[in-house]
Short mmCIF file of C-alpha atoms in Angstrom, two decimals:
data_model
loop_
_atom_site.label_atom_id
_atom_site.label_comp_id
_atom_site.label_asym_id
_atom_site.label_seq_id
_atom_site.Cartn_x
_atom_site.Cartn_y
_atom_site.Cartn_z
CA MET E 294 -91.84 -12.58 55.84
CA ARG E 295 -89.19 -10.09 55.05
CA ARG E 296 -89.80 -7.20 52.30
CA MET E 297 -87.30 -6.34 49.83
CA SER E 298 -87.34 -3.14 47.50
CA ALA E 299 -87.77 -4.10 43.56
CA ALA E 300 -84.68 -2.02 43.31
CA ALA E 301 -82.60 -4.26 45.82
CA ALA E 302 -84.24 -7.53 44.01
CA ARG E 303 -82.80 -6.20 40.79
CA ARG E 304 -79.31 -5.60 42.04
CA THR E 305 -79.52 -9.12 43.77
CA ALA E 306 -80.23 -10.73 40.53
CA LEU E 307 -77.92 -8.93 38.47
CA ALA E 308 -75.03 -10.03 40.94
CA ALA E 309 -76.08 -13.49 40.85
CA GLN E 310 -75.52 -13.27 37.14
CA GLY E 311 -72.16 -11.71 37.30
CA PHE E 312 -72.85 -8.23 36.48
CA GLY E 313 -71.16 -5.27 38.34
CA LYS E 314 -67.92 -7.08 39.02
CA ARG E 315 -64.70 -5.97 37.74
CA LYS E 316 -63.89 -7.72 34.66
CA PRO E 317 -60.74 -9.87 34.79
CA ALA E 318 -57.30 -8.89 33.94
CA VAL E 319 -56.98 -12.05 31.84
CA THR E 320 -59.71 -13.49 30.06
CA ASN E 321 -58.51 -17.29 30.34
CA ARG E 322 -60.19 -20.61 30.75
CA ARG E 323 -60.59 -20.40 34.14
CA ALA E 324 -62.22 -16.84 33.94
CA ILE E 325 -64.73 -18.38 31.33
CA LEU E 326 -65.52 -21.48 33.54
CA ASP E 327 -66.28 -18.62 36.48
CA VAL E 328 -69.09 -17.28 34.55
CA LEU E 329 -70.48 -20.71 34.12
CA ASN E 330 -70.19 -21.00 37.91
CA ARG E 331 -72.71 -18.33 38.05
CA THR E 332 -74.78 -18.87 35.17
CA GLN E 333 -75.01 -23.04 35.66
CA LEU E 334 -75.61 -22.92 31.88
CA LEU E 335 -75.52 -21.45 28.21
CA GLN E 336 -78.04 -21.80 25.89
CA ILE E 337 -77.36 -22.63 22.44
CA ASP E 338 -78.89 -21.70 19.17
CA SER E 339 -78.20 -21.95 15.70
CA VAL E 340 -78.82 -18.00 14.87
CA SER E 341 -75.41 -16.56 13.77
CA ALA E 342 -76.62 -12.99 12.77
CA VAL E 343 -73.79 -11.65 15.01
CA VAL E 344 -72.31 -14.20 17.08
CA ARG E 345 -73.64 -17.84 18.37
CA ALA E 346 -75.64 -17.66 20.99
CA HIS E 347 -73.49 -19.35 23.60
CA TYR E 348 -70.39 -17.15 23.23
CA ALA E 349 -72.19 -13.79 24.10
CA PRO E 350 -73.15 -14.08 27.81
CA VAL E 351 -69.26 -14.77 28.23
CA PHE E 352 -68.63 -11.66 26.57
CA SER E 353 -71.02 -9.24 28.27
CA ARG E 354 -69.60 -10.62 31.66
CA ILE E 355 -66.06 -10.56 30.92
CA GLY E 356 -65.12 -8.50 27.80
CA ALA E 357 -63.40 -9.82 24.72
CA TYR E 358 -62.08 -13.43 24.89
CA ASP E 359 -60.62 -16.07 22.86
CA ARG E 360 -64.06 -18.22 21.85
CA ASP E 361 -61.57 -21.17 21.10
CA LEU E 362 -61.01 -21.37 25.01
CA LEU E 363 -64.96 -21.69 25.46
CA ASP E 364 -65.01 -24.08 22.31
CA ALA E 365 -62.08 -26.38 24.31
CA ALA E 366 -63.97 -26.27 27.31
CA ALA E 367 -67.04 -27.90 25.56
CA TRP E 368 -65.75 -29.94 22.75
CA SER E 369 -62.11 -31.13 23.32
CA HIS E 370 -60.70 -33.31 26.11
CA ASN E 371 -57.09 -34.47 26.93
CA ALA E 372 -55.26 -35.36 30.29
CA ARG E 373 -54.05 -31.93 30.71
CA LYS E 374 -57.01 -30.16 29.76
CA PRO E 375 -60.24 -32.22 30.48
CA ARG E 376 -63.78 -31.60 29.21
CA ARG E 377 -65.66 -29.17 31.41
CA LEU E 378 -68.92 -28.97 29.67
CA VAL E 379 -71.34 -30.96 27.85
CA GLU E 380 -74.17 -30.64 25.78
CA TYR E 381 -77.87 -31.55 26.88
CA TRP E 382 -81.49 -30.21 26.83
CA ALA E 383 -81.27 -28.00 29.87
CA HIS E 384 -83.05 -24.53 28.92
CA GLU E 385 -83.54 -25.79 25.62
CA ALA E 386 -80.20 -26.93 24.08
CA ALA E 387 -77.30 -25.60 26.42
CA LEU E 388 -74.08 -26.45 27.46
CA LEU E 389 -73.83 -26.96 31.12
CA PRO E 390 -70.87 -28.55 33.59
CA VAL E 391 -70.17 -32.24 32.88
CA GLU E 392 -70.67 -33.06 36.49
CA ASP E 393 -74.40 -32.06 36.26
CA TRP E 394 -75.23 -34.53 33.15
CA PRO E 395 -76.52 -37.11 35.92
CA LEU E 396 -79.04 -34.74 37.12
CA MET E 397 -80.65 -34.91 33.72
CA ARG E 398 -81.31 -38.50 33.86
CA TRP E 399 -84.97 -38.04 34.49
CA ARG E 400 -85.54 -35.87 31.34
CA MET E 401 -83.47 -38.70 29.41
CA ALA E 402 -86.04 -41.22 30.60
CA LYS E 403 -88.71 -38.71 29.22
CA TYR E 404 -87.17 -38.67 26.12
CA GLN E 405 -86.36 -42.37 25.68
CA ASP E 406 -88.73 -42.33 22.54
CA GLY E 407 -87.51 -39.03 21.44
CA ARG E 408 -88.54 -35.27 21.95
CA TRP E 409 -90.83 -35.23 18.95
CA GLN E 410 -93.50 -37.43 17.89
CA ALA E 411 -91.70 -37.51 14.55
CA ALA E 412 -88.98 -39.73 15.90
CA LYS E 413 -91.74 -42.26 16.96
CA ARG E 414 -93.07 -42.41 13.29
CA VAL E 415 -89.63 -43.02 12.15
CA LEU E 416 -88.83 -46.01 14.40
CA GLU E 417 -92.18 -47.46 13.36
CA HIS E 418 -91.07 -48.10 10.02
CA SER E 419 -87.42 -48.41 10.67
CA PRO E 420 -87.48 -49.94 14.10
CA THR E 421 -83.60 -51.16 13.82
CA LEU E 422 -82.38 -47.52 12.64
CA GLY E 423 -81.40 -46.33 16.17
CA LYS E 424 -79.20 -49.74 16.75
CA ASP E 425 -77.62 -49.16 13.37
CA ILE E 426 -76.53 -45.71 14.03
CA LEU E 427 -75.04 -46.86 17.51
CA ASP E 428 -73.22 -49.58 15.51
CA VAL E 429 -71.70 -46.94 12.97
CA ILE E 430 -70.44 -44.58 15.54
CA ARG E 431 -69.18 -47.31 17.89
CA SER E 432 -67.01 -48.30 14.67
CA VAL E 433 -66.17 -45.33 12.97
CA GLY E 434 -65.96 -42.64 15.77
CA PRO E 435 -67.69 -39.15 16.56
CA SER E 436 -69.59 -38.41 13.37
CA PRO E 437 -72.20 -35.58 11.92
CA ALA E 438 -75.61 -37.52 11.01
CA GLY E 439 -74.89 -36.94 7.20
CA VAL E 440 -71.56 -39.20 7.94
CA VAL E 441 -73.72 -41.84 9.36
CA GLU E 442 -76.22 -41.79 6.70
CA ARG E 443 -73.39 -42.36 4.07
CA HIS E 444 -72.62 -45.44 5.96
CA LEU E 445 -76.02 -46.54 5.83
CA GLU E 446 -76.40 -45.91 2.68
CA LEU E 447 -79.38 -43.96 3.29
CA ASP E 448 -78.26 -40.42 2.16
CA LYS E 449 -81.03 -39.87 -0.27
CA PRO E 450 -82.17 -36.29 -1.55
CA ARG E 451 -84.88 -34.73 0.62
CA ALA E 452 -87.84 -32.65 -0.34
CA LYS E 453 -87.10 -28.82 0.72
CA ASP E 454 -90.85 -27.87 -0.20
CA HIS E 455 -91.68 -26.78 3.35
CA TRP E 456 -90.12 -24.59 6.12
CA GLY E 457 -88.55 -26.11 9.18
CA TRP E 458 -85.56 -28.33 9.95
CA ASN E 459 -86.26 -30.83 7.44
CA PHE E 460 -84.39 -33.55 9.42
CA SER E 461 -83.72 -36.66 7.79
CA ASP E 462 -84.67 -39.93 9.58
CA THR E 463 -81.19 -40.44 10.41
CA LYS E 464 -80.77 -37.04 11.80
CA MET E 465 -83.94 -37.53 13.68
CA ILE E 466 -82.84 -40.52 15.30
CA CYS E 467 -79.49 -39.17 16.22
CA GLU E 468 -81.24 -36.34 18.01
CA GLN E 469 -83.55 -39.05 19.55
CA LEU E 470 -80.53 -40.67 20.75
CA PHE E 471 -79.04 -37.97 22.19
CA ALA E 472 -82.13 -36.67 24.15
CA SER E 473 -82.34 -40.29 25.50
CA GLY E 474 -78.60 -39.98 26.71
CA GLU E 475 -77.16 -42.79 24.44
CA LEU E 476 -75.27 -40.16 22.27
CA SER E 477 -73.42 -37.21 23.13
CA VAL E 478 -71.80 -34.57 21.47
CA ASP E 479 -68.05 -35.05 21.16
CA LYS E 480 -67.31 -31.71 18.98
CA ARG E 481 -68.90 -29.35 16.55
CA VAL E 482 -67.44 -28.50 13.38
CA GLY E 483 -68.99 -25.36 11.80
CA PHE E 484 -71.56 -25.49 14.35
CA THR E 485 -72.58 -29.09 13.20
CA ARG E 486 -73.04 -31.74 16.04
CA HIS E 487 -70.83 -34.97 15.76
CA TYR E 488 -72.26 -37.46 18.04
CA ASP E 489 -70.30 -40.02 19.84
CA LEU E 490 -71.27 -42.68 22.43
CA THR E 491 -71.82 -41.10 25.58
CA GLU E 492 -69.71 -43.44 27.16
CA ARG E 493 -66.83 -41.88 25.25
CA VAL E 494 -67.92 -37.96 26.02
CA VAL E 495 -68.99 -38.00 29.68
CA PRO E 496 -66.09 -39.33 32.27
CA PRO E 497 -67.20 -42.77 33.44
CA GLU E 498 -66.99 -41.45 37.23
CA VAL E 499 -69.64 -39.36 36.30
CA LEU E 500 -71.54 -41.64 33.88
CA ALA E 501 -71.73 -44.00 36.76
CA ARG E 502 -73.36 -41.62 39.40
CA ARG E 503 -77.01 -42.07 39.94
CA VAL E 504 -79.30 -39.42 41.33
CA ALA E 505 -82.72 -40.24 42.51
CA ASP E 506 -85.30 -38.00 40.45
CA ALA E 507 -86.29 -36.00 43.85
CA ASP E 508 -82.62 -35.14 44.59
CA ALA E 509 -81.84 -34.19 41.18
CA TYR E 510 -84.88 -31.75 41.09
CA ARG E 511 -83.54 -30.31 44.39
CA GLU E 512 -80.25 -29.86 42.98
CA LEU E 513 -81.35 -28.24 39.86
CA ILE E 514 -83.55 -25.78 41.99
CA ARG E 515 -80.72 -24.96 44.00
CA ARG E 516 -78.48 -24.31 40.86
CA ALA E 517 -81.06 -22.38 39.19
CA ALA E 518 -81.62 -20.23 42.83
CA THR E 519 -78.05 -19.47 42.75
CA ALA E 520 -77.67 -18.43 38.97
CA LEU E 521 -80.71 -16.02 39.82
CA GLY E 522 -80.25 -14.74 43.21
CA ILE E 523 -83.81 -14.09 43.79
CA ALA E 524 -86.81 -15.50 41.88
CA THR E 525 -90.43 -16.52 41.89
CA GLU E 526 -91.98 -20.22 41.44
CA PRO E 527 -91.77 -19.88 37.73
CA ASP E 528 -88.58 -18.10 37.30
CA LEU E 529 -86.81 -21.37 39.12
CA ARG E 530 -89.14 -23.66 37.11
CA ASP E 531 -88.23 -22.21 33.67
CA TYR E 532 -84.33 -22.16 34.05
CA TYR E 533 -84.06 -26.00 33.67
CA ARG E 534 -87.73 -26.07 31.85
CA MET E 535 -89.17 -28.19 34.86
CA HIS E 536 -92.47 -28.72 35.78
CA ARG E 537 -94.45 -27.30 38.68
CA SER E 538 -94.72 -30.54 40.27
CA GLN E 539 -91.13 -31.00 40.60
CA THR E 540 -90.29 -27.35 41.70
CA GLU E 541 -92.49 -26.91 44.36
CA PRO E 542 -91.60 -29.74 46.85
CA ALA E 543 -87.85 -28.89 45.86
CA ILE E 544 -88.35 -25.24 47.13
CA ALA E 545 -90.03 -26.24 50.27
CA GLU E 546 -87.15 -28.62 50.97
CA LEU E 547 -84.52 -25.65 50.35
CA ILE E 548 -86.34 -23.45 52.68
CA ASP E 549 -86.49 -25.94 55.31
CA ALA E 550 -82.68 -26.34 54.99
CA GLY E 551 -82.04 -22.82 55.31
CA GLU E 552 -80.84 -22.34 51.66
CA LEU E 553 -84.00 -20.36 50.25
CA GLU E 554 -85.51 -17.65 52.15
CA ARG E 555 -89.57 -16.64 51.32
CA VAL E 556 -89.43 -12.81 50.62
CA GLU E 557 -91.81 -10.18 49.65
CA VAL E 558 -90.54 -7.88 46.94
CA THR E 559 -92.54 -4.44 46.35
CA GLY E 560 -94.56 -4.52 43.16
CA TRP E 561 -93.93 -8.35 42.43
CA ASP E 562 -97.64 -10.19 42.04
CA LYS E 563 -95.99 -13.71 43.19
CA PRO E 564 -93.85 -14.47 46.28
CA ALA E 565 -89.87 -14.38 46.02
CA TYR E 566 -87.26 -16.76 46.91
CA LEU E 567 -83.96 -15.57 47.79
CA HIS E 568 -81.05 -17.45 47.91
CA THR E 569 -79.40 -17.18 51.01
CA GLY E 570 -75.75 -17.04 49.68
CA ALA E 571 -76.64 -14.24 47.38
CA LYS E 572 -75.40 -10.50 47.44
CA THR E 573 -77.31 -7.36 47.17
CA PRO E 574 -74.69 -4.57 46.13
CA ARG E 575 -75.35 -1.04 46.66
CA ALA E 576 -75.07 -0.23 43.15
CA ILE E 577 -74.22 -2.27 39.76
CA GLU E 578 -71.97 -0.49 37.36
CA GLY E 579 -71.15 -1.17 34.05
CA ALA E 580 -72.18 -1.64 30.54
CA ALA E 581 -73.43 -4.98 28.43
CA LEU E 582 -75.10 -6.01 25.37
CA LEU E 583 -77.21 -9.05 26.06
CA CYS E 584 -78.02 -11.52 23.41
CA PRO E 585 -81.56 -12.64 23.01
CA PHE E 586 -80.59 -16.14 24.76
CA ASP E 587 -78.55 -14.37 27.65
CA PRO E 588 -79.72 -16.08 30.92
CA LEU E 589 -80.19 -12.82 32.84
CA ILE E 590 -83.50 -12.11 30.27
CA PHE E 591 -84.40 -15.66 28.64
CA PHE E 592 -87.31 -15.91 30.61
CA ARG E 593 -89.33 -12.76 29.31
CA PRO E 594 -91.93 -12.73 32.13
CA ARG E 595 -88.92 -12.06 34.53
CA THR E 596 -87.24 -9.89 32.54
CA GLU E 597 -90.38 -7.47 32.63
CA ARG E 598 -91.12 -7.77 36.09
CA ILE E 599 -87.17 -7.02 37.03
CA PHE E 600 -86.47 -4.53 34.54
CA ASP E 601 -89.90 -3.00 33.24
CA PHE E 602 -88.56 -3.93 29.76
CA HIS E 603 -90.93 -5.87 27.55
CA TYR E 604 -88.82 -7.86 25.17
CA ARG E 605 -89.86 -10.37 22.26
CA ILE E 606 -87.41 -11.81 19.62
CA GLU E 607 -88.52 -10.73 16.04
CA ILE E 608 -86.68 -13.06 14.12
CA TYR E 609 -89.98 -15.00 12.97
CA THR E 610 -91.94 -11.87 12.69
CA PRO E 611 -92.38 -10.52 8.92
CA GLU E 612 -90.09 -7.69 8.31
CA PRO E 613 -92.59 -4.87 7.75
CA LYS E 614 -94.34 -6.05 11.12
CA ARG E 615 -90.88 -5.77 13.06
CA VAL E 616 -90.76 -3.03 15.77
CA HIS E 617 -87.23 -3.06 16.47
CA GLY E 618 -85.32 -5.33 14.19
CA TYR E 619 -84.03 -8.93 13.50
CA TYR E 620 -81.86 -9.57 16.06
CA VAL E 621 -82.03 -7.25 19.11
CA PHE E 622 -79.67 -6.95 21.84
CA PRO E 623 -81.23 -5.27 24.99
CA PHE E 624 -78.37 -2.76 26.39
CA LEU E 625 -77.51 -3.10 30.21
CA LEU E 626 -76.18 0.29 31.77
CA ASP E 627 -75.65 0.71 35.49
CA GLY E 628 -78.14 -1.88 36.40
CA GLU E 629 -81.05 -0.97 34.13
CA LEU E 630 -82.14 -1.84 30.73
CA VAL E 631 -81.80 1.18 29.12
CA GLY E 632 -82.17 0.45 25.41
CA ARG E 633 -82.17 -2.23 22.57
CA VAL E 634 -79.78 -2.26 19.65
CA ASP E 635 -80.67 -4.40 16.20
CA LEU E 636 -77.02 -5.69 15.28
CA ARG E 637 -75.78 -7.59 12.43
CA ALA E 638 -72.23 -9.14 12.15
CA GLU E 639 -71.13 -8.81 8.00
CA ARG E 640 -68.18 -10.77 8.25
CA ALA E 641 -67.02 -10.57 4.74
CA SER E 642 -66.77 -6.93 4.74
CA GLY E 643 -65.86 -6.55 8.16
CA ARG E 644 -68.54 -4.44 9.52
CA LEU E 645 -70.84 -4.45 12.62
CA LEU E 646 -74.24 -3.21 11.12
CA VAL E 647 -76.62 -1.36 13.62
CA PRO E 648 -79.74 -0.79 11.56
CA GLY E 649 -81.50 0.40 14.44
CA ALA E 650 -81.10 1.46 18.35
CA PHE E 651 -83.85 2.65 20.62
CA ALA E 652 -83.91 3.89 24.26
CA GLU E 653 -86.11 3.10 26.75
CA PRO E 654 -88.36 5.84 28.08
CA GLY E 655 -85.93 8.64 29.78
CA HIS E 656 -82.93 7.11 28.33
CA ASP E 657 -82.18 9.16 24.97
CA THR E 658 -79.43 10.86 26.35
CA PRO E 659 -75.79 11.53 25.39
CA ARG E 660 -74.66 9.23 28.14
CA THR E 661 -76.41 6.35 26.93
CA ALA E 662 -75.41 6.91 23.02
CA ALA E 663 -71.70 7.31 24.68
CA ALA E 664 -71.87 4.19 26.68
CA LEU E 665 -73.58 2.35 23.84
CA ARG E 666 -71.11 3.52 21.35
CA ASP E 667 -67.95 1.94 23.51
CA SER E 668 -70.05 -1.18 23.99
CA LEU E 669 -70.45 -1.37 19.93
CA ARG E 670 -67.05 -0.78 19.85
CA GLU E 671 -65.70 -3.25 22.43
CA MET E 672 -68.21 -5.79 20.68
CA ALA E 673 -66.72 -4.79 17.02
CA ASP E 674 -63.21 -5.58 18.15
CA TRP E 675 -63.85 -8.83 19.83
CA LEU E 676 -65.48 -10.20 16.60
CA GLU E 677 -62.61 -8.76 14.47
CA LEU E 678 -64.77 -6.19 12.66
CA ASP E 679 -63.22 -2.80 11.78
CA GLU E 680 -66.00 -0.64 10.80
CA ILE E 681 -69.56 0.33 12.73
CA VAL E 682 -72.15 1.15 10.44
CA ILE E 683 -74.85 3.17 12.34
CA GLY E 684 -78.51 3.10 10.35
CA ALA E 685 -81.37 5.30 10.41
CA LYS E 686 -83.94 3.79 12.80
CA GLY E 687 -84.66 4.49 16.42
CA ASP E 688 -83.92 7.53 18.44
CA LEU E 689 -80.65 6.43 19.62
CA THR E 690 -79.09 6.36 16.13
CA PRO E 691 -78.66 10.60 16.03
CA LEU E 692 -76.63 10.18 19.08
CA LEU E 693 -74.65 7.48 17.76
#
């Protein structure tokens, strides 16, 4: 079995995710889709402290771009510019290439009764609600759950005496129909899903394609290996949130096919699998701010193994107990995670707030601060924020 240094494995992982490349001269639709060719998916999250999570990884790789171009690729369709991305539960809620939709049918079958027990309870007392929702959407077209509720005359006030999503029954079953593949998302308006019949969102030739479960597992692991470059079995499993019983046979088949090579990485406690098309550059240059849901770092054990960087999101941690802040971006510089920055976009006042900036050991240097300052300016300009306000927390803030 071939041995590989930890540093080489790190460069391989970064290159697979699109880091170290020269940024495109024109950040057009093609440049955005090129990012998806590497990452395979973009996680969606509701937190908008800085910018929605699916926008940030594209910025981290190609720099400032028009977010409307990504919206159009995912949530609009016409003959000249067909829909290229579709929403589904891949790595959590995610955008993935529309042609990958059939690869998730096994999960749709698993979610036939919904992702949550609550959906089953709703259907027990309202067994026709799913059919009623489909009938409304078939008649009126793409709609958010609230509009469907009004058509069904179910828009009753809901108790708000507990923390959580607090979904109505209609929203719960819209989500169940989305999880089972009967509904898809035609567009988002103000981040609200507008559901439509999947047959009106997914192209007919894609909708008609059937993939055996084992073939789908293998194809998803192939995509995960492409995105990760080098990975352990848990890394590959997590990318599409699969089960070990699905991933292990798929890995074995890809090894037999010559697409994966089993290697030993110095310091890693598990065997690694190298995608045979992965590149290992001599160096990775450049800087990037990584949102908490960036595909490079969203599997925290991998982040710690590759970068020696212990990272946890602290949104749900009470403020007095937070170590680094509410919405913290790791800072990538020349192939290493050298710091972390708490960020907030204050759109009304046109300010990018930096309550705290923290260096990793050995990186509390003027060079780190200068690179971070440039990255913050680039982000502020992209978000059309005029001023950057540096707070007092962390050892990098005096240098900033």
